CSV table of C-alpha atoms and ligand atoms in Angstrom, one decimal:
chain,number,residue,atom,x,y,z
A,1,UNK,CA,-22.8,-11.2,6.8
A,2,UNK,CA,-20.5,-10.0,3.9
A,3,UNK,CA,-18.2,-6.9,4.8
A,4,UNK,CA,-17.5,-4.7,2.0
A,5,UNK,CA,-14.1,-3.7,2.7
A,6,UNK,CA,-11.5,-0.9,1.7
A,7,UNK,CA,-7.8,-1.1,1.1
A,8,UNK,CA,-5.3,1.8,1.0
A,9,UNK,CA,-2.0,0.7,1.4
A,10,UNK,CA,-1.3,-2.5,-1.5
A,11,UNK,CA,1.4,-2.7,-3.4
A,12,UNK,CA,1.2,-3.9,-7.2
A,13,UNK,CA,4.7,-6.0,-7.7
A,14,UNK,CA,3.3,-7.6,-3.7
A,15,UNK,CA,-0.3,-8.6,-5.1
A,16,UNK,CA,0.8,-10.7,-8.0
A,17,UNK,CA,-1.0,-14.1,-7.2
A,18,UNK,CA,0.6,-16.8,-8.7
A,19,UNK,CA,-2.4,-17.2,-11.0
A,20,UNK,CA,-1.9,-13.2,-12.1
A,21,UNK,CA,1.7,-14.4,-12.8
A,22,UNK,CA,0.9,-16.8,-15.1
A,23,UNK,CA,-1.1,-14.6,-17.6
A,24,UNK,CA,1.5,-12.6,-17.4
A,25,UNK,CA,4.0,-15.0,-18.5
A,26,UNK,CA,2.1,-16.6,-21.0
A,27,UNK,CA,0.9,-12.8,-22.6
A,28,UNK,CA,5.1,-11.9,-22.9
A,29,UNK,CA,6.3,-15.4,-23.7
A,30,UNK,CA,8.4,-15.6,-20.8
A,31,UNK,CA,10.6,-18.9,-19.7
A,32,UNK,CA,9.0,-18.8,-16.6
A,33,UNK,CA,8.0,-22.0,-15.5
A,34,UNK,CA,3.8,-21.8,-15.9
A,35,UNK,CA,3.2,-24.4,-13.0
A,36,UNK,CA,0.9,-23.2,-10.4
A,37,UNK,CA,2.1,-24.5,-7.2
A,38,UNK,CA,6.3,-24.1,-8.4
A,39,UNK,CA,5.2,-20.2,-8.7
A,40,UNK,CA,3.2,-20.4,-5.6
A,41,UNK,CA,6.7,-21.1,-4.1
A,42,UNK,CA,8.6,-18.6,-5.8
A,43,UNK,CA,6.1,-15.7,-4.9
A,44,UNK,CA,4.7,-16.9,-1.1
A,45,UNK,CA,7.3,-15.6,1.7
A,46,UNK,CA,7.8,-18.5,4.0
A,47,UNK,CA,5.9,-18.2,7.3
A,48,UNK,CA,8.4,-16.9,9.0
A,49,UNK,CA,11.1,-15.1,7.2
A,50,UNK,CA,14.5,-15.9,8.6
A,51,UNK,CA,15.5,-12.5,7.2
A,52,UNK,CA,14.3,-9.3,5.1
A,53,UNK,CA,15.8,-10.9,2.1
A,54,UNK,CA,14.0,-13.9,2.1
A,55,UNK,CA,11.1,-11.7,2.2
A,56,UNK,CA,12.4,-9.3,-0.7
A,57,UNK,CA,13.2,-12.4,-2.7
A,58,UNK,CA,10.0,-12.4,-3.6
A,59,UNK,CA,9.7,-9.6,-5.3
A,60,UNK,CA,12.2,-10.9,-7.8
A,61,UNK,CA,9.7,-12.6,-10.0
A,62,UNK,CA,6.7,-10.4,-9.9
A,63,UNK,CA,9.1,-7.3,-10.4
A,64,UNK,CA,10.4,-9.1,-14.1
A,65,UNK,CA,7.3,-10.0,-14.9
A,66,UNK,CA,6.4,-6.3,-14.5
A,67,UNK,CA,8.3,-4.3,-17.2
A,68,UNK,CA,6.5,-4.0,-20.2
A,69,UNK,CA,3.6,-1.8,-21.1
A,70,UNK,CA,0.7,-4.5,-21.6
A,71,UNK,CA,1.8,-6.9,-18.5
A,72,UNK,CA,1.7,-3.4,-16.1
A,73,UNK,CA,-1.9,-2.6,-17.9
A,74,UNK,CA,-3.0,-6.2,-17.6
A,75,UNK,CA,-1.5,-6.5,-14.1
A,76,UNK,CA,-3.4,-3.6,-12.8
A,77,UNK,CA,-6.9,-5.0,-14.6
A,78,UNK,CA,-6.4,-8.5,-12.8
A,79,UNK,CA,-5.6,-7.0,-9.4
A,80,UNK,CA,-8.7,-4.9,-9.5
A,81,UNK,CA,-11.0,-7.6,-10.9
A,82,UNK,CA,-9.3,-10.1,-7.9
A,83,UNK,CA,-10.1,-7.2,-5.6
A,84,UNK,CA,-13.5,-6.8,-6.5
A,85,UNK,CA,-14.3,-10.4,-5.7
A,86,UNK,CA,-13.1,-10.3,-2.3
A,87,UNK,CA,-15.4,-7.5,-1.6
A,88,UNK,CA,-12.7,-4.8,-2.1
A,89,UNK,CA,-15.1,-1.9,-3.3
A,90,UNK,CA,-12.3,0.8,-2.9
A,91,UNK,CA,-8.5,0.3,-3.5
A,92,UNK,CA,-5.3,2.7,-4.0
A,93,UNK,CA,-2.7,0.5,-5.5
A,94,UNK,CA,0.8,1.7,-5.3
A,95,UNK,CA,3.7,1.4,-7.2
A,96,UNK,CA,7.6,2.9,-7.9
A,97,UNK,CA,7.7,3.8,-11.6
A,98,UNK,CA,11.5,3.5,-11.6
A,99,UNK,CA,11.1,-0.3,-10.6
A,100,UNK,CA,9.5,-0.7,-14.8
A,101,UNK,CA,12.1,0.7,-16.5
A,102,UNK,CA,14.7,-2.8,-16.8
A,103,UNK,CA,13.5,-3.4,-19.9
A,104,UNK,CA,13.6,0.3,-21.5
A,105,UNK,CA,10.4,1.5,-20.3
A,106,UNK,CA,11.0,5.1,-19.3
A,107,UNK,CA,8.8,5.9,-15.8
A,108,UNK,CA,6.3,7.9,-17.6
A,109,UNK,CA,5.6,5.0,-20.0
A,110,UNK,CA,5.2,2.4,-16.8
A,111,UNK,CA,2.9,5.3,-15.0
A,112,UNK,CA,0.4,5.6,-18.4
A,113,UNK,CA,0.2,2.0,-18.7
A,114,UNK,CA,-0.9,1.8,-15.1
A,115,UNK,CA,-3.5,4.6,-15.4
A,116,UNK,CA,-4.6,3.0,-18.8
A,117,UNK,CA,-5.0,-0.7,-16.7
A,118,UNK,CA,-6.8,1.7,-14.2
A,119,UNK,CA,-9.5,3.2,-16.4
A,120,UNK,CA,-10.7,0.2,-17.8
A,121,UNK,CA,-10.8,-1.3,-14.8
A,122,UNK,CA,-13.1,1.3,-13.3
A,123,UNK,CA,-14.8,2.0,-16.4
A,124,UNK,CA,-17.8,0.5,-15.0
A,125,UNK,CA,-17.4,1.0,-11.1
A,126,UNK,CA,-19.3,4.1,-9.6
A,127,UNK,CA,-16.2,4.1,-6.8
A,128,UNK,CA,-13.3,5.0,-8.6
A,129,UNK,CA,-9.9,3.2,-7.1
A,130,UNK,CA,-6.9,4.9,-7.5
A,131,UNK,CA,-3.0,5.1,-7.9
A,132,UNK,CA,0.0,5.8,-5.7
A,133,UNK,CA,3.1,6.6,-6.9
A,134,UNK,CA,6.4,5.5,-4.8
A,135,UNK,CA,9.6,7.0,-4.3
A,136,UNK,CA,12.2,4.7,-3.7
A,137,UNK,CA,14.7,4.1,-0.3
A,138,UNK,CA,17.9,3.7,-1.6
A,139,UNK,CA,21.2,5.3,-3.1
A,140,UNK,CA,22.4,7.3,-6.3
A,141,UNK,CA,18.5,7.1,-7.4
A,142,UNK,CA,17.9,11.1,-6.7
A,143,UNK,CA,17.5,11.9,-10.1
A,144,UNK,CA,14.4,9.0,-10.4
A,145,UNK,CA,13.2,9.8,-7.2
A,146,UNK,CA,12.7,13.2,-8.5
A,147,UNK,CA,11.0,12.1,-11.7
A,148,UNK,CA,8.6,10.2,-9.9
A,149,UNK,CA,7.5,13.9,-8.0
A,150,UNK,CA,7.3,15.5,-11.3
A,151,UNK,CA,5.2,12.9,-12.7
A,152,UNK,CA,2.7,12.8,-10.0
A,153,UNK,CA,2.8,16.4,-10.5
A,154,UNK,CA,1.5,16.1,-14.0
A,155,UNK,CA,-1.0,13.4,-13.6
A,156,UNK,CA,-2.1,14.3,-10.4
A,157,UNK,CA,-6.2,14.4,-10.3
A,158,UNK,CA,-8.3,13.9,-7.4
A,159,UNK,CA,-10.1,10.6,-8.6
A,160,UNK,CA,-9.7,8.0,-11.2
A,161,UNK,CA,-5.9,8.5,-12.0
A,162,UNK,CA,-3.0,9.4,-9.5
A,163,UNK,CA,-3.6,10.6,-6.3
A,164,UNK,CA,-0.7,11.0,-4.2
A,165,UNK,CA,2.8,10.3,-3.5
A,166,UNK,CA,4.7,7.4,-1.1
A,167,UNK,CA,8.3,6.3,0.0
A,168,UNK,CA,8.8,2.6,-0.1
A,169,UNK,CA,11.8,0.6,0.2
A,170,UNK,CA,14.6,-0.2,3.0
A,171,UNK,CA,13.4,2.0,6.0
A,172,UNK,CA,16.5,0.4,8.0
A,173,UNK,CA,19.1,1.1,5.4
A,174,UNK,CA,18.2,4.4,4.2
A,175,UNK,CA,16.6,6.2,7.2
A,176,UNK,CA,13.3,9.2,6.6
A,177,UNK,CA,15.0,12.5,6.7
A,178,UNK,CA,17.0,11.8,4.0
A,179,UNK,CA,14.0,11.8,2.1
A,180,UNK,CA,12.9,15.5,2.9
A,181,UNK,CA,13.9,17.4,-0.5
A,182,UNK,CA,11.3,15.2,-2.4
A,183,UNK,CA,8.2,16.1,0.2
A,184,UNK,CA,9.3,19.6,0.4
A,185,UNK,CA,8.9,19.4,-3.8
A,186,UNK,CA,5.5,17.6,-3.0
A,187,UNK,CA,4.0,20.2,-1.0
A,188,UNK,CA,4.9,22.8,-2.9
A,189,UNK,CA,2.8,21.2,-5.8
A,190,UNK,CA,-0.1,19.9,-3.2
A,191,UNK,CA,0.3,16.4,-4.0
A,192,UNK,CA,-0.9,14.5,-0.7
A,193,UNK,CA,1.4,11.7,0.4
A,194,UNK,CA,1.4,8.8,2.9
A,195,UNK,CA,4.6,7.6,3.7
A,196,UNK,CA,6.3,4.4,4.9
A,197,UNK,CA,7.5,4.6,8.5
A,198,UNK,CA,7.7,2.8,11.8
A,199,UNK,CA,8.2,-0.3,9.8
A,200,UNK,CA,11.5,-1.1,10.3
A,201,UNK,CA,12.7,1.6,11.5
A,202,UNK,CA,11.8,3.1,15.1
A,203,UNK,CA,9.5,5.9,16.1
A,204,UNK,CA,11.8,8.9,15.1
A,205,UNK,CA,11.1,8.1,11.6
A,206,UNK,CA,7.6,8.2,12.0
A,207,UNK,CA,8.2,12.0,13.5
A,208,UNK,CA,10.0,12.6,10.8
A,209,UNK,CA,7.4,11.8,8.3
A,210,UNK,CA,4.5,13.7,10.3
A,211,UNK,CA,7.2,16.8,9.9
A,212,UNK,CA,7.0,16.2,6.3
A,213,UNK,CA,3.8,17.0,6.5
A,214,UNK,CA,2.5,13.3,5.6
A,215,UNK,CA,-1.3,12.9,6.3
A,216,UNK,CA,-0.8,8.7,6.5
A,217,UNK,CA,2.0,7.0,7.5
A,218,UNK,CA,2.2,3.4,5.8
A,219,UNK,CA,2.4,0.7,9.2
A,220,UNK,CA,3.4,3.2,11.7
A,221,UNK,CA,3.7,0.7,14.2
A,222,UNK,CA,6.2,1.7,15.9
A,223,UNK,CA,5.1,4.6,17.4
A,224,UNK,CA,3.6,2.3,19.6
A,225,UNK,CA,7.3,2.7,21.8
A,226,UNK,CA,7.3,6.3,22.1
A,227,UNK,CA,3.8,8.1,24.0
A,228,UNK,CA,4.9,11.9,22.3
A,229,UNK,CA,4.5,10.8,19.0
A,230,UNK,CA,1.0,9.0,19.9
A,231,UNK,CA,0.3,12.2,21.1
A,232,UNK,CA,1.7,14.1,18.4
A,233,UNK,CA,-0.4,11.9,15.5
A,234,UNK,CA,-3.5,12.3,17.5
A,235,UNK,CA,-3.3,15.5,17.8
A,236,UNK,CA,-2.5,16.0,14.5
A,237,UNK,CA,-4.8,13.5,13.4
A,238,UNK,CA,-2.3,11.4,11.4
A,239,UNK,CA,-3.6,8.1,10.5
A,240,UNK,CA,-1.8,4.7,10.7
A,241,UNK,CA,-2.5,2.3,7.4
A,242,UNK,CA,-1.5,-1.1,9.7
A,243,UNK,CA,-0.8,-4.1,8.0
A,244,UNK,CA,-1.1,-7.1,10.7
A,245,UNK,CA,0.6,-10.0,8.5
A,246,UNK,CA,2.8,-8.0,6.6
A,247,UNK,CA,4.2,-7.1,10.1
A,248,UNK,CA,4.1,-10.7,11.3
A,249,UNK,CA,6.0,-11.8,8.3
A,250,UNK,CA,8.8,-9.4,8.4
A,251,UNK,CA,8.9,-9.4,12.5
A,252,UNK,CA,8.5,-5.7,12.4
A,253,UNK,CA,7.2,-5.9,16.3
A,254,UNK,CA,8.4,-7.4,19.4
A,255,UNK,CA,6.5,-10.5,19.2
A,256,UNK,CA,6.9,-11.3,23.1
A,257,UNK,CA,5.1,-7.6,23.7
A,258,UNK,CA,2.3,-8.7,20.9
A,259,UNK,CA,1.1,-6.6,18.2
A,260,UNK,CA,0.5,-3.2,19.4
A,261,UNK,CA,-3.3,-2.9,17.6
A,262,UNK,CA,-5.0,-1.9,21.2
A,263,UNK,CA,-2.6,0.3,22.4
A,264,UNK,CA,-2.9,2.3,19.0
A,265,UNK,CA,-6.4,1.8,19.1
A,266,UNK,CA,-7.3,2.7,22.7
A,267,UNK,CA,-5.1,5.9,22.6
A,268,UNK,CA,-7.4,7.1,20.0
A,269,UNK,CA,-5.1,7.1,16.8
A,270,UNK,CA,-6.8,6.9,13.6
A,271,UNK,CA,-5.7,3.3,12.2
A,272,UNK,CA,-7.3,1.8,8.4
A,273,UNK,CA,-6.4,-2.2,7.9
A,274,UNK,CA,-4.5,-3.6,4.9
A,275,UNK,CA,-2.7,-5.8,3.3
A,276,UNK,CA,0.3,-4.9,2.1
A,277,UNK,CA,1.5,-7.0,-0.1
A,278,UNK,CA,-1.6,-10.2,-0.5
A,279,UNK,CA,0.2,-12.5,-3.1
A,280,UNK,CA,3.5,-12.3,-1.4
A,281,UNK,CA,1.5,-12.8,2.2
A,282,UNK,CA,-0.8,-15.2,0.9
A,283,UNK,CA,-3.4,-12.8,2.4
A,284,UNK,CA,-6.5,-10.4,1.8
A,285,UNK,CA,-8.6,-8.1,3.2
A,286,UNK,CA,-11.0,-10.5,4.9
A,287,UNK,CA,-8.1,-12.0,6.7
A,288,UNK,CA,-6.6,-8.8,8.0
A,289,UNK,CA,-9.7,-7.9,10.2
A,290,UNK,CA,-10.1,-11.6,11.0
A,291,UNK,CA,-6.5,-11.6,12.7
A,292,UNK,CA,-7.7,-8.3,14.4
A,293,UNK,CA,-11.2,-9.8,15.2
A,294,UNK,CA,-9.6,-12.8,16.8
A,295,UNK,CA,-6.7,-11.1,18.7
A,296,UNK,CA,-8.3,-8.0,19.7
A,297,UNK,CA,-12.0,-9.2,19.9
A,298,UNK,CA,-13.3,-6.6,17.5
A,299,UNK,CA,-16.9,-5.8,17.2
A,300,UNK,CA,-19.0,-4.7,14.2
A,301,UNK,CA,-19.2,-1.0,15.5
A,302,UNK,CA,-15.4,-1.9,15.6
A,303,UNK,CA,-14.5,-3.0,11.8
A,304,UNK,CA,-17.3,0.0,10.6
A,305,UNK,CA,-15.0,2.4,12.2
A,306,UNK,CA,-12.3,1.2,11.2
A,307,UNK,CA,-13.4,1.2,7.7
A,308,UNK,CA,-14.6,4.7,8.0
A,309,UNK,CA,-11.2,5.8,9.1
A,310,UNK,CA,-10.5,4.7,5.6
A,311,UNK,CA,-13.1,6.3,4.0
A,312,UNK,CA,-11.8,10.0,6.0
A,313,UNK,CA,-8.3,9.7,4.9
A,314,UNK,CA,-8.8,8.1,1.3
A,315,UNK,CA,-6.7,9.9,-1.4
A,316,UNK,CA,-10.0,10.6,-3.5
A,317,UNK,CA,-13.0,13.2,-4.3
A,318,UNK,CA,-15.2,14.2,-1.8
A,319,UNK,CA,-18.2,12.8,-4.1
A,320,UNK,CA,-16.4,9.6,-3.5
A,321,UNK,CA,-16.3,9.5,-0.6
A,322,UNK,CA,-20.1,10.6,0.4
A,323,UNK,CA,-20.7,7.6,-1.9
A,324,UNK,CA,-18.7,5.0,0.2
A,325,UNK,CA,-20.3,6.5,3.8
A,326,UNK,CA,-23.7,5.8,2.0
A,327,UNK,CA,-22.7,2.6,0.8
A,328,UNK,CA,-20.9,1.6,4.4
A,329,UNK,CA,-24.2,3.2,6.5
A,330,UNK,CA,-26.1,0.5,4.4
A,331,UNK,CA,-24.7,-2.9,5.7
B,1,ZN,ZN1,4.0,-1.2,2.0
């Protein structure tokens, strides 16, 4: 049997196939080389990344080819069209505005062209996917951070368009409570946000995110250490949007202690599976609950719930989301 799956935490720059990147070279005239398998090596992170930067060397590529109006548009199309294929029937694709503008797009410019790619893409679709802007980890980059707030602010809708907020970036170097100004701003305009944490970092900073007042945290992993903040995100009924590879890949976990998917799961925290970033993982959907299925022996009743989890916590309308219980009560 076919699963019909649901993705909620997926960067855009991270699910650039190398096939993606090719239209997008060829539709800016880039002089990027347009062979298949030398891109495949540019955009793939090795197996096992010796460090983060081999890992954020990645990025480089898709991240260029990502800076003009029509390739963010187009880029957005072909990610939902490659999604829909792979059985994807609801997606919230994230991205930082402030990572468009090297070529003189301002943010607003990179967040319309997204939302533009986004429209036509579910012009037809009865489930609408949506968009997640990300703030950015990192120094001196206040001032954008706060335009990206202000933005959501404006475009903020509760389906088809931008639906909440994130913080992305280097959890190690630039730690969660530095971040708190921006979420304050957030709440006080409603926006709902996930935010990245427990990645790299350890389980304070997912504390610090659930005192934000985040309703996801992106991985969340590590709260696995630490039994008060199970206890706190369960009884706060915080969900966890795990990414097995992405973890793998970056060594985010102890790999002699395993990856801890039961222990999260048999506490009773709320966890939805994603991917991340596909293109740079050479992964998808199917293959995340495949690891877990393998690893974890997962049943049907399993995966359903799990997918339901992401149904519950979806940034979307609740007409939406009655439509994707009916249409996940069906198979
Ligand atoms: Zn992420």
């Amino acid at each position: 049997m076919k699963y019909k799956y649901i993705d909620l935490h997926l960067h855009l720059d991270g699910a650039i196939t190398p096939k993606i990147a090719k239209k997008l070279i060829k539709l800016q005239n880039l002089k990027y080389t347009k062979n298949r398998f030398k891109l495949k090596k540019l955009i793939v992170a090795p197996k096992n990344c010796k460090n983060l930067n081999d890992f954020l060397k990645c990025f480089e590529l898709p991240c260029d080819l990502l800076q003009t109006k029509e390739a963010i548009k187009t880029a957005v199309i072909l990610l939902l069209k490659n999604l829909k294929k792979q059985n994807v029937i609801y997606s919230e694709i994230r991205f930082a505005p402030q990572k468009h503008t090297l070529k003189g797009l301002s943010q607003e410019q990179a967040v319309l062209a997204a939302l533009e790619g986004l429209k036509e893409a579910n012009k037809n679709e009865e489930i609408k996917s949506n968009l997640i802007l990300c703030l950015m980890r990192g120094k001196n980059n206040e001032k954008e951070n706060f335009e990206t707030v202000e933005l959501a602010e404006k475009y903020l809708v509760k389906e088809n368009g931008i639906t909440a907020i994130d913080l992305a970036g280097a959890e190690g170097l630039y730690k969660t409570e530095k971040f708190e100004k921006f979420f304050k701003k957030a709440n006080e305009y409603n926006i709902p946000f996930t935010i990245h944490a427990g990645e790299a970092d350890n389980y304070k900073s997912v504390l610090t995110a659930v005192n934000f007042k985040a309703v996801r945290i992106g991985h969340g992993i590590k709260a696995a250490e630490n039994e008060e903040t199970l206890k706190i995100l369960k009884e706060k009924n915080i969900c966890l949007e795990i990414c097995p590879t992405s973890n793998i890949i970056t060594n985010a976990f102890n790999k002699e202690k395993g990856y801890p998917f039961k222990l999260l799961y048999s506490y009773g925290i709320k966890l939805t599976v994603n991917t991340d970033d596909p293109a740079i993982e050479n992964t998808d959907i199917a293959k995340e609950f495949k690891y877990l299925k393998k690893n974890f022996n997962l049943t049907k009743k399993d995966i359903l719930g799990l997918l339901n989890n992401a149904i519950d916590f979806a940034f979307t309308g609740k007409e939406q989301k009655e439509k994707l219980k009916y249409i996940f009560k069906e198979f």
